[in-house]
Short mmCIF file of C-alpha atoms in Angstrom, two decimals:
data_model
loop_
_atom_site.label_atom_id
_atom_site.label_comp_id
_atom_site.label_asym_id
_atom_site.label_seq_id
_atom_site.Cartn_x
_atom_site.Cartn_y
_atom_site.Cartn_z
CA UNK A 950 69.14 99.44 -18.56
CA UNK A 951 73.02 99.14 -19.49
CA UNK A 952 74.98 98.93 -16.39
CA UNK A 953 76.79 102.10 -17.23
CA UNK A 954 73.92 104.08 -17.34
CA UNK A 955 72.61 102.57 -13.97
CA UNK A 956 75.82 103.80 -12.14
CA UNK A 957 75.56 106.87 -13.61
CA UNK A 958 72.06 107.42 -12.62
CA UNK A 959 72.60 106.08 -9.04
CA UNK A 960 75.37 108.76 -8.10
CA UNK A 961 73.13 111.32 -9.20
CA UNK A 962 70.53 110.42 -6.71
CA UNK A 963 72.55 109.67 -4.21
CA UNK A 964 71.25 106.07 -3.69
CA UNK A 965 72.24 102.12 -3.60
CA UNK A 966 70.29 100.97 -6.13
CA UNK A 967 67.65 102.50 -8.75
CA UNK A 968 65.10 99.70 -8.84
CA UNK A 969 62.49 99.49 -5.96
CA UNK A 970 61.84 96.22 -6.14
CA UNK A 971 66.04 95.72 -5.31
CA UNK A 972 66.68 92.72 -7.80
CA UNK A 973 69.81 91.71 -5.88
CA UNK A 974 72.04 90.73 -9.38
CA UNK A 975 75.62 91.07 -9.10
CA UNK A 976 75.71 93.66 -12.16
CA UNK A 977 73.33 95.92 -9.45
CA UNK A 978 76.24 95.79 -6.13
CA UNK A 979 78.62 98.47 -6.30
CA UNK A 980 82.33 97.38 -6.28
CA UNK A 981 84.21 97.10 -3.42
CA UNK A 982 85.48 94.91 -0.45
CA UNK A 983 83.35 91.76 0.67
CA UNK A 984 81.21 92.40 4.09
CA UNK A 985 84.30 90.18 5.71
CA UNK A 986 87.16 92.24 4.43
CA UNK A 987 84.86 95.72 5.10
CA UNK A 988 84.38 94.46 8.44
CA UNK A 989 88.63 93.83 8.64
CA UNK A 990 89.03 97.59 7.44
CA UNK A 991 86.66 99.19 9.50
CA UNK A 992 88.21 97.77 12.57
CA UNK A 993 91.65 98.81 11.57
CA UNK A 994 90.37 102.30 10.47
CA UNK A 995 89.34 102.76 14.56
CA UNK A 996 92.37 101.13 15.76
CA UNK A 997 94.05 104.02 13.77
CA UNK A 998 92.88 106.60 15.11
CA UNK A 999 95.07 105.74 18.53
CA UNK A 1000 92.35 103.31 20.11
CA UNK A 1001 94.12 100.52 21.53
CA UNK A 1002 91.65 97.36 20.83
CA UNK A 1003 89.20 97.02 19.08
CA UNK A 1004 86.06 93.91 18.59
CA UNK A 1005 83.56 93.70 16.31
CA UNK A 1006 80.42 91.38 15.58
CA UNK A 1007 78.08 90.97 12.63
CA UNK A 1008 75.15 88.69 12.61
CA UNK A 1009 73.77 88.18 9.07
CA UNK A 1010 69.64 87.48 8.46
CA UNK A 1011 71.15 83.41 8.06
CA UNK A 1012 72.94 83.44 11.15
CA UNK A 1013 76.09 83.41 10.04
CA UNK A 1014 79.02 85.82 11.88
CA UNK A 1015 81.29 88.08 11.00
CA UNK A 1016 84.65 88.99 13.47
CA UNK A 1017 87.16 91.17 13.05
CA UNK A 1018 89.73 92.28 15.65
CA UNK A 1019 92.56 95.14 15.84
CA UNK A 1020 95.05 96.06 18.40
CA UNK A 1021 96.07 95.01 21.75
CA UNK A 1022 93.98 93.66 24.65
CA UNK A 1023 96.96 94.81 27.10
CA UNK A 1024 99.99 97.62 26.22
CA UNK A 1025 102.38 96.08 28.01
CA UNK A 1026 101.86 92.36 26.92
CA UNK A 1027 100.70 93.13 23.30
CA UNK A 1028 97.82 90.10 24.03
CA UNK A 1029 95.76 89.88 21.17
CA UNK A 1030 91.74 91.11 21.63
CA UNK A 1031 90.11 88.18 22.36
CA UNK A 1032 87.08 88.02 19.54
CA UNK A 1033 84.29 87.74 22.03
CA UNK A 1034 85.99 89.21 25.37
CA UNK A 1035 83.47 90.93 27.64
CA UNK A 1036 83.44 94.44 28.62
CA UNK A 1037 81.29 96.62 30.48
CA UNK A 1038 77.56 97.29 28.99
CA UNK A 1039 77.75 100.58 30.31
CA UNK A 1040 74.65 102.73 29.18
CA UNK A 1041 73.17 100.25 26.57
CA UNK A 1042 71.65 98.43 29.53
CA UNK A 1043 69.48 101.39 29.54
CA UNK A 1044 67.80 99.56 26.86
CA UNK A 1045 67.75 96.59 29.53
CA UNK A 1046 65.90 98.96 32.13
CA UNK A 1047 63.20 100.15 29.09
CA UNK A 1048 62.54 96.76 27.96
CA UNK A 1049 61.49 95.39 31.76
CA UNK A 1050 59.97 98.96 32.23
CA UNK A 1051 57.70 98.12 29.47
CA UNK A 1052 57.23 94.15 30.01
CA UNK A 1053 55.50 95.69 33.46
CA UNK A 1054 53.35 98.19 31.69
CA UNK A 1055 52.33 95.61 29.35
CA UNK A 1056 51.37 93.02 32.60
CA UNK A 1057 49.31 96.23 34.22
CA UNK A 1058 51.62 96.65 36.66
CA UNK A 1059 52.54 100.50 35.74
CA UNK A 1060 51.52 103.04 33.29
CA UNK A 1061 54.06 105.08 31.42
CA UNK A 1062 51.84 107.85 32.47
CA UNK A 1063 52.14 107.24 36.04
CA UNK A 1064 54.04 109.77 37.99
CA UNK A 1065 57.54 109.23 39.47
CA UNK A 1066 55.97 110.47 42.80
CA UNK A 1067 53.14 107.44 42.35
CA UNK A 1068 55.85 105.18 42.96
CA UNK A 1069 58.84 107.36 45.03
CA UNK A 1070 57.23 109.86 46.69
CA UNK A 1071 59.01 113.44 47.53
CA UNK A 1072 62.00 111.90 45.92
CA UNK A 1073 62.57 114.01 42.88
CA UNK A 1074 62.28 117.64 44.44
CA UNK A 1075 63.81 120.90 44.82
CA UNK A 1076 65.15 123.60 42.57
CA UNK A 1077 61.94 123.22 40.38
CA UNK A 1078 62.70 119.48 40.29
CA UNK A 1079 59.18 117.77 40.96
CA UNK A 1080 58.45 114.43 40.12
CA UNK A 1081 54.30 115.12 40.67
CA UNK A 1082 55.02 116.44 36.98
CA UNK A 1083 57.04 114.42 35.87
CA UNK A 1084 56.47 110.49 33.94
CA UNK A 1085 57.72 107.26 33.90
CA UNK A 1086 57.57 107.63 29.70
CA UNK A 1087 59.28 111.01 30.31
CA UNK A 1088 62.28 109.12 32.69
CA UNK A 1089 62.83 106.72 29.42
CA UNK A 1090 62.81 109.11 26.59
CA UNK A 1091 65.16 111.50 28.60
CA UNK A 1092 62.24 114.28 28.47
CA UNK A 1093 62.30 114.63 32.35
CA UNK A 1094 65.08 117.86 32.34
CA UNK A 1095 66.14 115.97 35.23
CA UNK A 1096 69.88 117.01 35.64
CA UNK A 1097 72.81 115.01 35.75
CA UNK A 1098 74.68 117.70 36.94
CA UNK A 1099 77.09 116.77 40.15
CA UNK A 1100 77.01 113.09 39.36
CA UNK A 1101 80.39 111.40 40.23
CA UNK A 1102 82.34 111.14 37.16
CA UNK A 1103 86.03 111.67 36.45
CA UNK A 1104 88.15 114.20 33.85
CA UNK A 1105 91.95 113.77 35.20
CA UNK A 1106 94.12 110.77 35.93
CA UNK A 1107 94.24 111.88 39.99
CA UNK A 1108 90.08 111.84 39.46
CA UNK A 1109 90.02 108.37 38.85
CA UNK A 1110 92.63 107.03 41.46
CA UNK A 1111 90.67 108.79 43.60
CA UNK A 1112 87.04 107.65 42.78
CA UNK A 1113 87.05 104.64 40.97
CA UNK A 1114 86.23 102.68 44.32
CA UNK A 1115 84.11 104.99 45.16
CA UNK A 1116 79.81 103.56 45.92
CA UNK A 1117 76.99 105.60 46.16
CA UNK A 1118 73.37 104.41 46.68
CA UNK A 1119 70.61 104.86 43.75
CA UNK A 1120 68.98 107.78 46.63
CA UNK A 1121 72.24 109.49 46.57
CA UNK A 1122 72.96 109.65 43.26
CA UNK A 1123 69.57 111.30 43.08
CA UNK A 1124 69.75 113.73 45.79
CA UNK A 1125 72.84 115.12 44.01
CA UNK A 1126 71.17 115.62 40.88
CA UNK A 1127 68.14 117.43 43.30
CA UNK A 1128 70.91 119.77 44.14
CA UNK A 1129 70.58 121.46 40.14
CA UNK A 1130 67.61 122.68 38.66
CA UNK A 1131 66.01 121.10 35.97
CA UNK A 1132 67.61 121.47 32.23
CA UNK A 1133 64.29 122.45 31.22
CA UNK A 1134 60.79 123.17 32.35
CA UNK A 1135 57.90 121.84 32.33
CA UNK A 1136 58.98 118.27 31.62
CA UNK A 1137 58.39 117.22 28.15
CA UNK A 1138 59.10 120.81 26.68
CA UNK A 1139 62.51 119.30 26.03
CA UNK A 1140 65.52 116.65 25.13
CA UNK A 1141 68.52 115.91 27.68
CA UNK A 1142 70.37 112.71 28.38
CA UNK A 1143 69.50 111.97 31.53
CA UNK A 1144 71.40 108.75 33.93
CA UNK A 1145 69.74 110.61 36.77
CA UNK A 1146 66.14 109.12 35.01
CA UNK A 1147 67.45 105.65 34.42
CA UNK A 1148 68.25 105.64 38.18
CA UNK A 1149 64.94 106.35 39.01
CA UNK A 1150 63.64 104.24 37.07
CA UNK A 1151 65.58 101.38 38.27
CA UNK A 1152 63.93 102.59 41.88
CA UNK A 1153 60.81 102.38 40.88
CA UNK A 1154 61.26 98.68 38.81
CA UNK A 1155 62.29 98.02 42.90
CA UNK A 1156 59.31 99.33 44.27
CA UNK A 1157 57.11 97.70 41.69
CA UNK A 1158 58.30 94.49 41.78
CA UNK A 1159 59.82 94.36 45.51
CA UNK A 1160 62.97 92.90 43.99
CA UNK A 1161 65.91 95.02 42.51
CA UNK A 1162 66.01 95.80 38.41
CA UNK A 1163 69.35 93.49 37.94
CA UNK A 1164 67.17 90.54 39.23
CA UNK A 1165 64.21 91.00 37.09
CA UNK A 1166 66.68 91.66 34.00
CA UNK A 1167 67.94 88.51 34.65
CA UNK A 1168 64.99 86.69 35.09
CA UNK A 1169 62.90 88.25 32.45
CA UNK A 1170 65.68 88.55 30.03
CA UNK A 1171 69.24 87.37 30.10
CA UNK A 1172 68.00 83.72 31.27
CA UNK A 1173 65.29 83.03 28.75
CA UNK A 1174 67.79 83.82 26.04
CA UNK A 1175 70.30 82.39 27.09
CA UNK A 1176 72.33 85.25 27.34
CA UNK A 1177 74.75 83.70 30.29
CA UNK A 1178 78.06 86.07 29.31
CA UNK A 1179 75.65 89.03 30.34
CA UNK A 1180 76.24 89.49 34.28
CA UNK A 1181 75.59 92.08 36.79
CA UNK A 1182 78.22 92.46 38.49
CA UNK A 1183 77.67 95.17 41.25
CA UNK A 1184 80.24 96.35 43.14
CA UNK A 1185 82.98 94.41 41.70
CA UNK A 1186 85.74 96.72 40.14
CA UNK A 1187 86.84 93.71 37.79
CA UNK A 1188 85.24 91.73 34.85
CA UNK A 1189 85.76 88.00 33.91
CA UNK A 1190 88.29 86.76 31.60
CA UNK A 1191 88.58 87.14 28.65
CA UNK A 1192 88.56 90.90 28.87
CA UNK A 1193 90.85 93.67 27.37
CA UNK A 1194 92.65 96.20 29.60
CA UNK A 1195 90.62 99.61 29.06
CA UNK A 1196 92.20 102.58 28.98
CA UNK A 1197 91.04 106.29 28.78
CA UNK A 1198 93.47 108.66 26.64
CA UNK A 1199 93.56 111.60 28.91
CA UNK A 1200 95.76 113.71 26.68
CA UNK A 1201 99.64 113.41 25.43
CA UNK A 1202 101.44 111.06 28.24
CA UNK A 1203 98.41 110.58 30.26
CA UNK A 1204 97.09 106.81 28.77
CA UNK A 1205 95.38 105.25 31.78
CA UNK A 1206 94.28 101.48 32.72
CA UNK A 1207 90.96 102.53 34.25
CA UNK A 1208 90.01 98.58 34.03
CA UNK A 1209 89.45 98.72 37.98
CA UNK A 1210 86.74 100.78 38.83
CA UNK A 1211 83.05 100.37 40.19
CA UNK A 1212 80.26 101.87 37.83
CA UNK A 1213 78.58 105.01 39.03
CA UNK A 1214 75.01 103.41 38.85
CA UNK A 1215 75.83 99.64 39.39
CA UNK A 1216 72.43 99.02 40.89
CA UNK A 1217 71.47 99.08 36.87
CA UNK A 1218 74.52 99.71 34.63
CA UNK A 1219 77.22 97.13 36.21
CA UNK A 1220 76.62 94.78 33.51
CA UNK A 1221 79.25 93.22 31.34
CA UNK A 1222 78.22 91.70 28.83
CA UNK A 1223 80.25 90.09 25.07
CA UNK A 1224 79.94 91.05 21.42
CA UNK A 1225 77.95 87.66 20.69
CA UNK A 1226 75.65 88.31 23.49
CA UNK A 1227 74.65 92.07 23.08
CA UNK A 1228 73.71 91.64 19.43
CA UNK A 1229 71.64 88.43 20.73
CA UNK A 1230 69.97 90.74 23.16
CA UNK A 1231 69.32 93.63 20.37
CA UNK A 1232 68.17 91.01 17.69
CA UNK A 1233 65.45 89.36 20.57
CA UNK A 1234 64.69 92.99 21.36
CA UNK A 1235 63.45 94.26 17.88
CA UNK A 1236 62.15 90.87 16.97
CA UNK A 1237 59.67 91.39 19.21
CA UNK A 1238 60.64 88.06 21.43
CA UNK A 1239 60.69 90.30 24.28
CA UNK A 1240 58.02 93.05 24.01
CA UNK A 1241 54.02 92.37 22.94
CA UNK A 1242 53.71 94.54 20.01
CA UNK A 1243 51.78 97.25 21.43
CA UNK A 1244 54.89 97.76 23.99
CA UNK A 1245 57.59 97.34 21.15
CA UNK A 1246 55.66 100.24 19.11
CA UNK A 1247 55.56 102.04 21.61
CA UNK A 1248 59.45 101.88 22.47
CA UNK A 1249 59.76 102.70 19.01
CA UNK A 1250 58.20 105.91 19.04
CA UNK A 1251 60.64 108.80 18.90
CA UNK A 1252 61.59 112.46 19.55
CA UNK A 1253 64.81 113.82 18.17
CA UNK A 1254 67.46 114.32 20.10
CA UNK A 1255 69.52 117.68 21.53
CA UNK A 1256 71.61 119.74 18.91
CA UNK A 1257 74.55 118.71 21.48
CA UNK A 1258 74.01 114.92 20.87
CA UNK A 1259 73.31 115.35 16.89
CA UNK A 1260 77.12 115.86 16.34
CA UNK A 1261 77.06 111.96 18.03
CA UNK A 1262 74.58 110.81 16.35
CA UNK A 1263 73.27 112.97 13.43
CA UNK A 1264 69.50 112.86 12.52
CA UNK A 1265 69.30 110.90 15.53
CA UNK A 1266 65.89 110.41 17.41
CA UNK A 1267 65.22 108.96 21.11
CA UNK A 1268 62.32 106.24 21.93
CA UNK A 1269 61.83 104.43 25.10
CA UNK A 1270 65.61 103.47 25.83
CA UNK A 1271 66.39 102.74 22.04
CA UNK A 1272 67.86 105.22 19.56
CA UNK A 1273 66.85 105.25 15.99
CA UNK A 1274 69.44 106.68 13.26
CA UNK A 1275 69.62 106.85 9.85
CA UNK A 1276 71.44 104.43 7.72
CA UNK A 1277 73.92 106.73 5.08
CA UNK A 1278 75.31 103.89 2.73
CA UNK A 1279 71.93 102.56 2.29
CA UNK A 1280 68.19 102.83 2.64
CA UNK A 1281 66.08 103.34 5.95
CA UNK A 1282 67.12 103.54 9.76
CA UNK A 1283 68.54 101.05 12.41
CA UNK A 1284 67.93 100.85 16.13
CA UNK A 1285 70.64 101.31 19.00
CA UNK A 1286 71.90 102.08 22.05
CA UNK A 1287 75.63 102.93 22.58
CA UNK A 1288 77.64 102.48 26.10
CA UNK A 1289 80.45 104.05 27.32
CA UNK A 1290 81.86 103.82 30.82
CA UNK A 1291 85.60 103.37 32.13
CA UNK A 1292 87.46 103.20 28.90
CA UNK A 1293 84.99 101.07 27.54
CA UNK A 1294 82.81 102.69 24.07
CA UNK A 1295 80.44 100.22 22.30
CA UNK A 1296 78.31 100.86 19.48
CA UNK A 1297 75.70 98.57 17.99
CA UNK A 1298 73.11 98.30 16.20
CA UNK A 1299 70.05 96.22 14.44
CA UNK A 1300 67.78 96.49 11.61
CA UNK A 1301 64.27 97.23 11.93
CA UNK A 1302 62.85 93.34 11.95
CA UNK A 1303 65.62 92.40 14.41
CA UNK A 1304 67.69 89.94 11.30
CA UNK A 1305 70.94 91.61 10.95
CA UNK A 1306 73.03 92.99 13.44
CA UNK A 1307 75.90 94.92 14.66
CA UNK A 1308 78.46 95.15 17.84
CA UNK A 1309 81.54 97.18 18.09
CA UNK A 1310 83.87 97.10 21.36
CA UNK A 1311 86.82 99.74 21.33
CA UNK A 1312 88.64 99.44 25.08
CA UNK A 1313 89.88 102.56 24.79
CA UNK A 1314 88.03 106.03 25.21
CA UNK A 1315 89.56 109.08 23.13
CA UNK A 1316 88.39 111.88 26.08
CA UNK A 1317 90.85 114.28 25.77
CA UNK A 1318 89.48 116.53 23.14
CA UNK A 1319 86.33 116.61 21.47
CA UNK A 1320 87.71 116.11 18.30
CA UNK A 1321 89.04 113.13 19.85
CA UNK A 1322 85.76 111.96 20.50
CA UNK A 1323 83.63 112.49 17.76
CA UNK A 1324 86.29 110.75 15.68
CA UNK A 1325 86.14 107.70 17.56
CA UNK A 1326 82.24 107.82 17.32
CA UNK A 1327 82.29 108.55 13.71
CA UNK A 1328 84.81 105.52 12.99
CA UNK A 1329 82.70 103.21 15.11
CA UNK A 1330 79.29 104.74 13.46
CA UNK A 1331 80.58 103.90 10.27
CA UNK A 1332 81.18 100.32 11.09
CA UNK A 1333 78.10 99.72 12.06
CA UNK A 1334 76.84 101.19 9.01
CA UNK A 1335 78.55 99.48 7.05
CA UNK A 1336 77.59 96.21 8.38
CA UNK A 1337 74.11 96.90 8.38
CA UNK A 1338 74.38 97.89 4.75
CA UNK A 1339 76.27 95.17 3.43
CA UNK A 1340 74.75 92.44 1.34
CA UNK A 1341 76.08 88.89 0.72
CA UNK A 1342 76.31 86.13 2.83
CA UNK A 1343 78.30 85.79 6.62
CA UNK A 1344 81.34 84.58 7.23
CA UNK A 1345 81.68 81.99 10.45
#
């Protein structure tokens, strides 16, 4: 088929290529910019949009890595980003929480069926909160309509001088979220991100296991891949060096350093963690060097997501603690599990057999308008695309 015609045909359908087996020939790649140089733009395309730093990480099927940086790691030094400074995991430990959640089911230890009350009784009650009805399986796939209403968080610059130091226990951080009725009933008739869920679980990885869920991700995961940039930190309000300054734009002349702060939930989300080390983790994950495959189907089995969260992720659908979206400048899906916590927003992601991944770090959070905020997602989103999409070999 002339090459002509081939374009031609390909923008009609909408798709990268017209032959099924792929025959990867140069005359078959669309023109453009090399993964590298894609990589370059895409970080400079966030770093645009008013985010201060930006890091980004691509692991091609040979090994081989991509890195692109853009921006400042500090406003008032004008550092550079470092290329593989840490920052915190925030909420893609959840992924952490699911994968020892189902390591345990898979040892006999727990059934995803079990309730929460089996393990924590009378905990989750009140205001038709009942955890007799409610599933471990239900606490991963955020199906519990357990609320996170009245969970510490902060909106305003005088919020966060006033809370960042502030620590609250896993049980208080749950009896606040008993305080608000469920955001649906019965559970399972629904989809609602939940961190009230992934604190519970976390409790009941404790009362499993008699040891707390930081220790047995660290024993069952982050030592025996040598993943030794990925620490819990707890309490601490700081991270190690190298790290970029975060910042969270609050709105015109209101561009905070919220670096020093102590995570809501640090019994399970105070991990920090590197670019080089999360898409380590995410690779191991989905090429099933963590989970039996029974356990890693089952992660993989999904329920889409609320209409609020599709303008995040569009055509996106929940499984146990991963998220599976649609790839746009290619075929198929990819698996992830975006974090964002003080000033810190990461997106990542890896394809289906675990061989090429994906890790963007922006150190600055775009919360003052939702506009804001889905453009930052959307930039980041793209990158990841992009990198997932690209063909041609790594650059070290």
């Amino acid at each position: 088929m002339p090459s002509t015609l081939r374009k031609h045909l390909a923008m009609a359908l909408g798709v990268a290529t017209l032959l099924a087996a792929e025959v990867a020939t140069a005359a078959a790649q669309p023109a453009g910019p090399s993964p590298a140089e894609q990589l370059r733009q895409d970080t400079e395309a966030i770093h645009a949009l008013g985010v201060s730093g930006v890091q980004a990480r691509v692991i091609a099927p040979d090994g081989r890595q991509s890195v692109a940086t853009s921006g400042t790691a500090d406003l008032h030094t004008g550092r550079p980003v470092p290329s593989d400074g840490y920052f915190r995991m925030a909420s893609t430990a959840k992924t952490l929480v699911a994968t020892v959640v189902l390591q345990l089911e898979a040892e006999g230890v727990l059934s995803l069926d079990d309730t929460v009350d089996h393990w924590l009784p009378g905990v989750v009650r009140g205001n038709g909160n009942d955890g007799r009805r409610t599933t471990i399986r239900q606490l991963l796939q955020h199906t519990s309509g357990i609320s996170d209403d009245g969970l510490p968080g902060y909106t305003t610059p005088e919020e966060y001088y006033q809370q960042r130091h502030d620590v609250y226990s896993p049980e208080q951080l749950v009896d606040r979220a008993m305080d608000h009725p469920p955001a649906f009933l019965p559970p399972g008739a629904g989809w609602e991100y939940s961190n009230t869920g992934y604190v519970l679980l976390g409790m009941i990885i404790h009362t499993a296991t008699g040891r707390p869920a930081h220790q047995e991700i660290e024993d069952r995961i982050l030592r025996p891949l040598g993943l030794d940039r990925t620490r819990w930190m707890g309490t601490s309000p700081t991270l190690p060096r190298p790290h970029a300054q975060a910042y969270q734009f609050f709105g015109p002349g209101s561009r905070v350093d919220v670096t020093d702060q102590i995570p809501v939930d640090y019994e399970n989300l105070s991990f920090v963690t590197t670019t080089r080390d999360e898409n380590g983790f995410l690779r191991a994950l989905l090429a099933g060097r963590l989970l039996p495959t029974r356990q890693l189907v089952e992660m993989k089995q999904t329920v889409p997501v609320s209409a609020e969260v599709q303008k995040l992720w569009p055509d996106g659908r929940y499984g146990l603690g991963l998220v599976e979206r649609p790839l746009r400048s290619c075929r198929g899906t990819y698996w992830s599990h975006e974090g964002g916590d003080g000033g810190y927003i990461t997106l990542n992601g890896v394809t289906d057999d675990g061989s090429r991944s994906a890790v963007v770090s922006m150190s600055e959070a775009r919360g003052d308008s939702p506009e804001h905020i889905l453009d930052q997602e959307n930039a980041a989103s793209a990158l990841i695309d992009h990198a997932l999409c690209a063909r041609g070999p790594g650059t070290q």
